[in-house]
Coordinates of C-alpha atoms in Angstrom, one line a residue:
M1 CA -78.9 170.2 42.0
T2 CA -79.6 166.5 41.5
H3 CA -80.8 164.6 44.6
A4 CA -79.4 161.2 45.3
V5 CA -81.6 158.3 46.4
I6 CA -81.0 154.9 47.7
T7 CA -82.7 152.4 45.6
G8 CA -81.2 149.1 46.6
T9 CA -79.3 147.4 49.3
G10 CA -77.6 143.9 49.6
L11 CA -76.4 141.6 52.4
Y12 CA -73.8 138.8 52.3
T13 CA -74.0 136.7 55.4
P14 CA -71.3 133.9 55.9
E15 CA -72.5 130.4 56.5
H16 CA -70.6 129.7 59.7
A17 CA -71.9 130.9 63.0
I18 CA -70.6 130.7 66.6
D19 CA -72.8 131.2 69.5
N20 CA -71.5 132.4 72.8
D21 CA -71.4 129.0 74.4
A22 CA -69.1 127.5 71.8
L23 CA -66.8 130.7 71.7
V24 CA -66.5 130.6 75.7
A25 CA -65.7 126.9 75.7
S26 CA -62.9 127.6 73.3
F27 CA -61.6 130.5 75.2
N28 CA -61.8 128.7 78.6
A29 CA -60.0 125.7 77.3
W30 CA -57.1 127.9 76.3
V31 CA -57.2 129.8 79.6
D32 CA -56.9 126.4 81.3
K33 CA -53.9 125.3 79.3
E34 CA -52.2 128.7 79.9
N35 CA -52.7 128.6 83.5
A36 CA -51.5 125.0 83.7
R37 CA -48.4 126.0 81.7
H38 CA -47.7 128.8 84.1
A39 CA -48.7 127.1 87.3
E40 CA -45.5 127.5 89.3
A41 CA -45.3 131.4 88.4
I42 CA -48.8 131.7 89.4
R43 CA -48.2 129.8 92.7
R44 CA -45.1 132.2 93.5
G45 CA -47.4 135.2 92.8
E46 CA -45.3 136.2 89.9
R47 CA -48.2 135.9 87.4
E48 CA -51.9 136.5 87.8
P49 CA -54.1 133.6 86.6
L50 CA -56.2 134.1 83.6
A51 CA -59.9 134.5 84.2
H52 CA -62.6 132.4 82.4
S53 CA -65.1 134.0 80.1
S54 CA -68.9 133.2 80.3
T55 CA -72.0 133.6 78.1
E56 CA -73.6 135.6 81.0
F57 CA -70.6 138.1 81.0
I58 CA -70.8 138.6 77.2
L59 CA -74.6 139.2 77.2
K60 CA -74.2 141.7 80.2
A61 CA -71.4 143.6 78.4
S62 CA -72.6 143.7 74.9
G63 CA -76.0 142.1 74.1
I64 CA -74.4 139.7 71.5
H65 CA -75.6 136.2 71.4
S66 CA -73.9 135.0 68.3
R67 CA -71.8 136.0 65.2
Y68 CA -71.2 134.9 61.7
V69 CA -67.7 134.3 60.5
L70 CA -65.9 133.2 57.4
D71 CA -64.3 130.3 59.3
A72 CA -65.5 128.9 62.7
E73 CA -63.1 125.9 63.0
G74 CA -60.0 127.9 63.2
I75 CA -61.3 130.4 65.7
L76 CA -62.7 127.6 67.9
D77 CA -59.4 125.6 67.9
P78 CA -57.7 126.6 71.3
E79 CA -54.2 126.0 69.7
R80 CA -55.0 128.5 67.0
M81 CA -57.9 131.0 67.9
R82 CA -58.0 132.8 64.5
P83 CA -59.8 132.1 61.4
R84 CA -58.1 129.9 58.7
L85 CA -58.4 131.6 55.4
P86 CA -55.9 130.3 52.9
Q87 CA -54.0 132.9 50.7
R88 CA -55.6 133.1 47.1
R89 CA -53.6 133.0 43.8
D90 CA -53.3 136.4 42.2
D91 CA -55.5 135.3 39.3
E92 CA -58.5 134.3 41.8
H93 CA -61.0 136.8 43.2
S94 CA -59.9 138.1 46.6
I95 CA -62.0 137.2 49.6
Q96 CA -63.4 140.7 49.9
C97 CA -64.1 140.9 46.2
E98 CA -66.1 137.7 46.2
M99 CA -68.0 139.0 49.4
G100 CA -68.7 142.3 47.5
M101 CA -69.9 140.5 44.3
L102 CA -72.6 138.5 46.5
A103 CA -73.9 141.6 48.3
A104 CA -73.7 143.9 45.2
R105 CA -76.0 141.4 43.1
E106 CA -78.7 141.7 45.6
A107 CA -78.6 145.4 45.8
L108 CA -78.5 145.7 42.0
D109 CA -81.5 143.4 41.7
R110 CA -83.5 145.6 44.2
A111 CA -82.5 148.9 42.4
R112 CA -83.6 147.2 39.0
I113 CA -80.4 148.1 37.3
E114 CA -77.3 146.1 35.9
A115 CA -73.7 146.5 37.0
S116 CA -72.9 148.2 33.9
D117 CA -75.1 151.1 34.9
I118 CA -72.7 152.0 37.7
D119 CA -70.3 154.9 37.2
L120 CA -68.7 154.8 40.7
L121 CA -67.8 152.1 43.0
I122 CA -66.4 152.6 46.5
V123 CA -65.2 149.8 48.8
A124 CA -65.4 151.2 52.3
C125 CA -64.3 149.2 55.3
S126 CA -62.3 149.0 58.3
N127 CA -59.6 146.5 57.0
L128 CA -58.7 146.0 53.4
E129 CA -56.9 142.7 52.6
R130 CA -54.2 144.5 50.6
S131 CA -53.2 148.0 49.8
Y132 CA -53.1 147.8 46.1
P133 CA -54.4 147.0 43.5
A134 CA -57.6 148.4 45.0
V135 CA -60.3 146.0 45.9
A136 CA -62.7 148.4 44.5
V137 CA -61.0 148.3 41.2
E138 CA -61.0 144.5 41.3
L139 CA -64.6 144.5 42.0
Q140 CA -65.3 146.9 39.1
A141 CA -63.6 144.5 36.8
A142 CA -65.4 141.4 38.3
L143 CA -68.9 143.0 38.2
G144 CA -68.5 145.0 35.1
T145 CA -69.1 148.5 36.5
R146 CA -67.9 151.5 34.3
G147 CA -66.4 154.8 35.2
Y148 CA -64.1 154.8 38.3
A149 CA -63.4 152.9 41.6
F150 CA -61.4 153.3 44.7
D151 CA -61.0 152.0 48.3
M152 CA -61.5 154.0 51.6
N153 CA -61.2 153.4 55.2
V154 CA -62.9 155.4 58.0
A155 CA -63.0 152.4 60.4
C156 CA -66.5 151.6 61.6
S157 CA -67.8 154.9 59.9
S158 CA -66.6 153.9 56.4
A159 CA -70.2 153.3 55.0
T160 CA -71.7 156.7 55.9
F161 CA -68.5 158.4 54.6
A162 CA -68.8 156.6 51.4
I163 CA -72.6 157.4 51.2
E164 CA -71.7 161.2 51.5
T165 CA -68.9 160.9 48.8
A166 CA -71.2 158.9 46.4
A167 CA -74.3 161.3 47.1
N168 CA -72.0 164.3 46.5
A169 CA -70.7 163.0 43.1
I170 CA -74.4 162.4 42.3
G171 CA -75.3 165.7 43.4
N172 CA -72.7 167.4 41.3
A173 CA -73.8 165.5 38.2
S174 CA -70.4 163.7 37.9
V175 CA -71.9 160.4 38.1
C176 CA -75.5 159.1 37.8
R177 CA -75.3 155.9 39.8
A178 CA -72.8 154.6 42.5
L179 CA -72.3 151.3 44.4
V180 CA -70.8 151.3 48.0
I181 CA -69.6 147.9 49.2
N182 CA -68.6 147.3 52.8
P183 CA -66.8 144.0 53.0
E184 CA -65.9 143.3 56.6
I185 CA -63.8 140.6 57.8
C186 CA -63.5 141.6 61.4
S187 CA -62.6 138.1 62.8
A188 CA -59.2 138.4 61.3
H189 CA -58.2 141.5 63.3
L190 CA -59.8 140.3 66.5
N191 CA -57.7 139.0 69.6
F192 CA -59.8 135.8 70.6
R193 CA -57.5 135.5 73.6
D194 CA -58.5 138.7 75.1
R195 CA -61.3 138.2 77.6
D196 CA -62.7 141.8 77.3
S197 CA -63.1 141.7 73.5
H198 CA -63.0 138.0 72.2
F199 CA -66.7 138.1 71.5
I200 CA -67.1 141.5 69.9
F201 CA -66.9 141.0 66.1
G202 CA -68.4 139.1 63.1
D203 CA -68.1 139.0 59.5
A204 CA -70.4 140.3 56.9
C205 CA -70.6 142.4 53.6
T206 CA -73.2 145.0 52.6
A207 CA -73.9 146.9 49.3
I208 CA -75.7 150.2 48.8
V209 CA -76.9 151.5 45.4
L210 CA -77.3 155.2 45.1
E211 CA -78.9 156.9 42.0
A212 CA -79.8 160.3 40.7
D213 CA -83.5 160.6 41.5
D214 CA -84.2 161.4 37.8
V215 CA -82.8 158.2 36.5
A216 CA -83.9 155.9 39.3
T217 CA -86.6 153.1 38.4
A218 CA -87.2 151.3 41.7
E219 CA -90.6 151.7 43.0
S220 CA -89.5 152.1 46.6
R221 CA -86.4 154.3 47.3
F222 CA -85.0 156.5 50.1
E223 CA -84.2 160.3 49.3
I224 CA -81.0 161.5 51.0
L225 CA -82.0 164.8 52.7
G226 CA -78.7 165.4 54.1
T227 CA -75.4 163.9 55.6
R228 CA -73.0 165.0 58.3
L229 CA -69.6 163.7 59.3
I230 CA -67.3 164.3 62.2
T231 CA -63.8 163.0 63.2
R232 CA -61.9 163.6 66.6
Y233 CA -58.6 162.0 67.1
S234 CA -58.5 159.3 69.8
N235 CA -56.2 156.4 70.8
A236 CA -59.1 154.6 72.7
I237 CA -59.5 152.3 69.6
R238 CA -56.4 151.4 67.8
N239 CA -54.7 148.7 65.6
N240 CA -51.1 149.1 64.8
A241 CA -50.8 146.5 62.0
G242 CA -49.2 148.1 58.9
F243 CA -46.5 147.8 56.1
L244 CA -44.0 149.6 58.5
N245 CA -44.0 146.7 61.0
R246 CA -41.3 144.8 58.9
V247 CA -38.9 147.8 59.0
T248 CA -39.5 148.9 62.6
D249 CA -38.7 145.2 63.6
S250 CA -41.9 144.9 65.7
D251 CA -43.7 141.6 66.2
P252 CA -46.3 141.3 63.5
L253 CA -48.3 138.9 65.7
A254 CA -48.2 141.1 68.8
E255 CA -51.5 142.0 70.5
D256 CA -51.3 145.7 69.5
K257 CA -51.4 144.5 65.9
L258 CA -54.9 143.5 66.6
F259 CA -58.0 145.2 67.6
V260 CA -57.4 147.1 71.0
Q261 CA -59.8 149.3 72.8
E262 CA -60.6 151.0 76.1
G263 CA -64.0 150.0 76.4
R264 CA -65.2 152.1 79.1
R265 CA -63.5 155.2 77.8
V266 CA -65.1 154.7 74.4
F267 CA -68.5 154.4 75.8
K268 CA -68.1 157.6 77.9
E269 CA -66.7 159.6 75.0
V270 CA -68.4 158.3 71.9
C271 CA -72.0 158.2 73.2
P272 CA -72.6 162.0 73.9
M273 CA -70.6 162.8 70.7
V274 CA -72.9 160.8 68.5
A275 CA -76.0 162.0 70.1
Q276 CA -74.9 165.4 69.7
L277 CA -74.1 164.9 66.1
I278 CA -77.4 163.3 65.1
T279 CA -79.4 165.9 67.2
E280 CA -77.4 168.9 65.6
H281 CA -77.7 167.4 62.1
L282 CA -81.5 167.0 62.4
A283 CA -81.8 170.7 63.8
S284 CA -79.9 172.0 60.9
L285 CA -82.8 170.3 58.7
Q286 CA -85.6 171.6 60.8
V287 CA -86.3 167.9 62.0
T288 CA -86.6 166.9 65.7
G289 CA -86.0 163.4 67.1
D290 CA -89.7 162.7 67.7
Q291 CA -90.3 163.0 63.9
L292 CA -88.1 160.0 63.2
T293 CA -89.8 156.7 62.6
R294 CA -86.3 154.8 62.7
L295 CA -82.7 155.0 63.8
W296 CA -80.5 152.6 62.1
L297 CA -77.5 152.8 64.4
H298 CA -73.9 151.4 64.1
Q299 CA -74.2 147.8 65.9
A300 CA -71.3 147.6 68.3
N301 CA -72.8 147.5 71.8
R302 CA -76.6 147.3 72.8
H303 CA -76.0 149.7 75.8
M304 CA -74.3 152.3 73.6
N305 CA -77.2 152.1 71.1
D306 CA -80.0 152.3 73.8
L307 CA -78.4 155.5 75.3
I308 CA -77.9 157.2 71.9
A309 CA -81.5 156.4 70.9
R310 CA -82.9 157.7 74.2
R311 CA -81.0 161.0 73.8
V312 CA -82.1 161.5 70.2
L313 CA -85.7 160.3 70.4
G314 CA -86.1 161.8 73.8
A315 CA -87.8 158.6 75.2
E316 CA -87.1 154.9 75.6
P317 CA -87.0 153.4 72.0
A318 CA -89.4 151.0 71.1
P319 CA -87.8 147.7 69.6
D320 CA -88.9 148.9 65.9
Q321 CA -87.6 152.4 66.5
A322 CA -84.0 151.5 66.9
P323 CA -83.7 148.0 65.6
I324 CA -80.9 145.7 66.9
I325 CA -79.1 143.1 64.8
L326 CA -75.9 142.8 66.8
D327 CA -77.4 140.0 68.9
R328 CA -77.0 137.6 66.0
Y329 CA -74.4 139.5 63.8
A330 CA -72.3 141.0 66.6
N331 CA -70.3 144.1 65.6
T332 CA -69.7 144.1 61.8
S333 CA -68.0 147.4 61.8
S334 CA -69.1 149.6 58.8
A335 CA -71.6 147.0 57.7
G336 CA -73.6 147.0 60.9
S337 CA -75.7 150.0 60.4
I338 CA -76.4 148.9 56.7
I339 CA -77.4 145.6 57.9
A340 CA -79.9 147.3 60.2
F341 CA -81.3 149.5 57.4
H342 CA -81.3 146.5 54.9
L343 CA -83.4 144.2 57.3
H344 CA -85.5 146.9 58.8
R345 CA -86.5 149.4 56.0
D346 CA -89.2 147.8 53.9
D347 CA -92.2 148.5 56.4
L348 CA -91.7 152.2 56.4
K349 CA -94.3 154.2 54.7
E350 CA -94.1 156.9 52.4
G351 CA -92.8 160.2 54.1
D352 CA -91.4 158.4 57.0
L353 CA -88.1 159.7 58.2
G354 CA -84.8 157.7 59.4
V355 CA -81.2 158.2 60.2
V356 CA -78.4 155.9 59.3
C357 CA -75.7 156.5 61.7
S358 CA -72.3 154.8 62.1
F359 CA -69.5 155.7 64.6
G360 CA -66.1 154.2 65.7
A361 CA -62.5 154.4 65.7
G362 CA -60.8 157.7 65.0
Y363 CA -63.1 158.7 66.6
S364 CA -65.3 159.0 63.6
A365 CA -69.0 159.3 63.1
G366 CA -71.4 159.9 60.2
T367 CA -75.2 160.4 59.7
V368 CA -77.5 160.1 56.7
L369 CA -81.0 161.5 56.9
L370 CA -83.4 159.6 54.7
R371 CA -87.0 160.0 53.6
K372 CA -89.0 157.1 52.1
V373 CA -90.5 157.9 48.9
S374 CA -92.5 155.9 46.4
V375 CA -93.3 156.2 42.7

């Protein structure tokens, strides 16, 4: 059976960044206006006043300092508080296609191949900007890849699920090379008027090139030793936006059409599930946590990552063992673990082991065990 290797990764980072101070100032300005507008109801005890946010609160809750977004002006406008992304014409590249092209070019360059060498292209992310035609097929045309392409959505776990899908296609010899793209526009589904979550997400796009080991030409590559996926149904993270909204006569701008989560419940239920998944996957491959050089974890919350890393590694993780990128990128959904891998992989030595792990809504989680190899 052919083995799949990762030979290239790419990253698109938007040019706009919003730090916590700016985000808090916008949120608090909106809160003050809302409280003034409902002052009489608040005075009568019919309505609770909205509370301010703060940089200290955000840092304590998440470890996030800043985030990159496609549009900062619309988000920071207290009268709007959502990005301003004009609709594009049908004959223009979609936003996610454009993001994917930028990330893909870097990944292809690192892999030392051309787009025309790719047999399979998967766009995997939490939110697709349309149902059809598939963004993946649009990207296939824009890049000039061959074979076939399709979209998939497993929320924050989309990247690892797509990696397994691509690795299996390579292992079965149905394709030689695959490209996985994760274009996440998380700012578009975030409720910037919710104090508990207005700071969580950022935007980014990652790309991963997978190849059969016998056709790869990159000097530095990561062999995929194994993958494991899991799903468990939960309503703790939910988004009710969908094409049925118009026929159920529900408000398309209602809060439940945006990102909603029960944060404490998610922390309590997801952390042990993910730690167990990684540990059992490693054990099935005769690997222990202390043999890992690196954990590239989903970047949702600093406390979650620290707890999972401790359980897997059996000790407090050093900064380079479980690198954090959410401090400046925030939660970029499926792109997060791939950003961590992209930015923190070049220093590994031949034979070093690492795990890419994503987890999120569904619940869903996926792990990919990698070994650094050189030729």
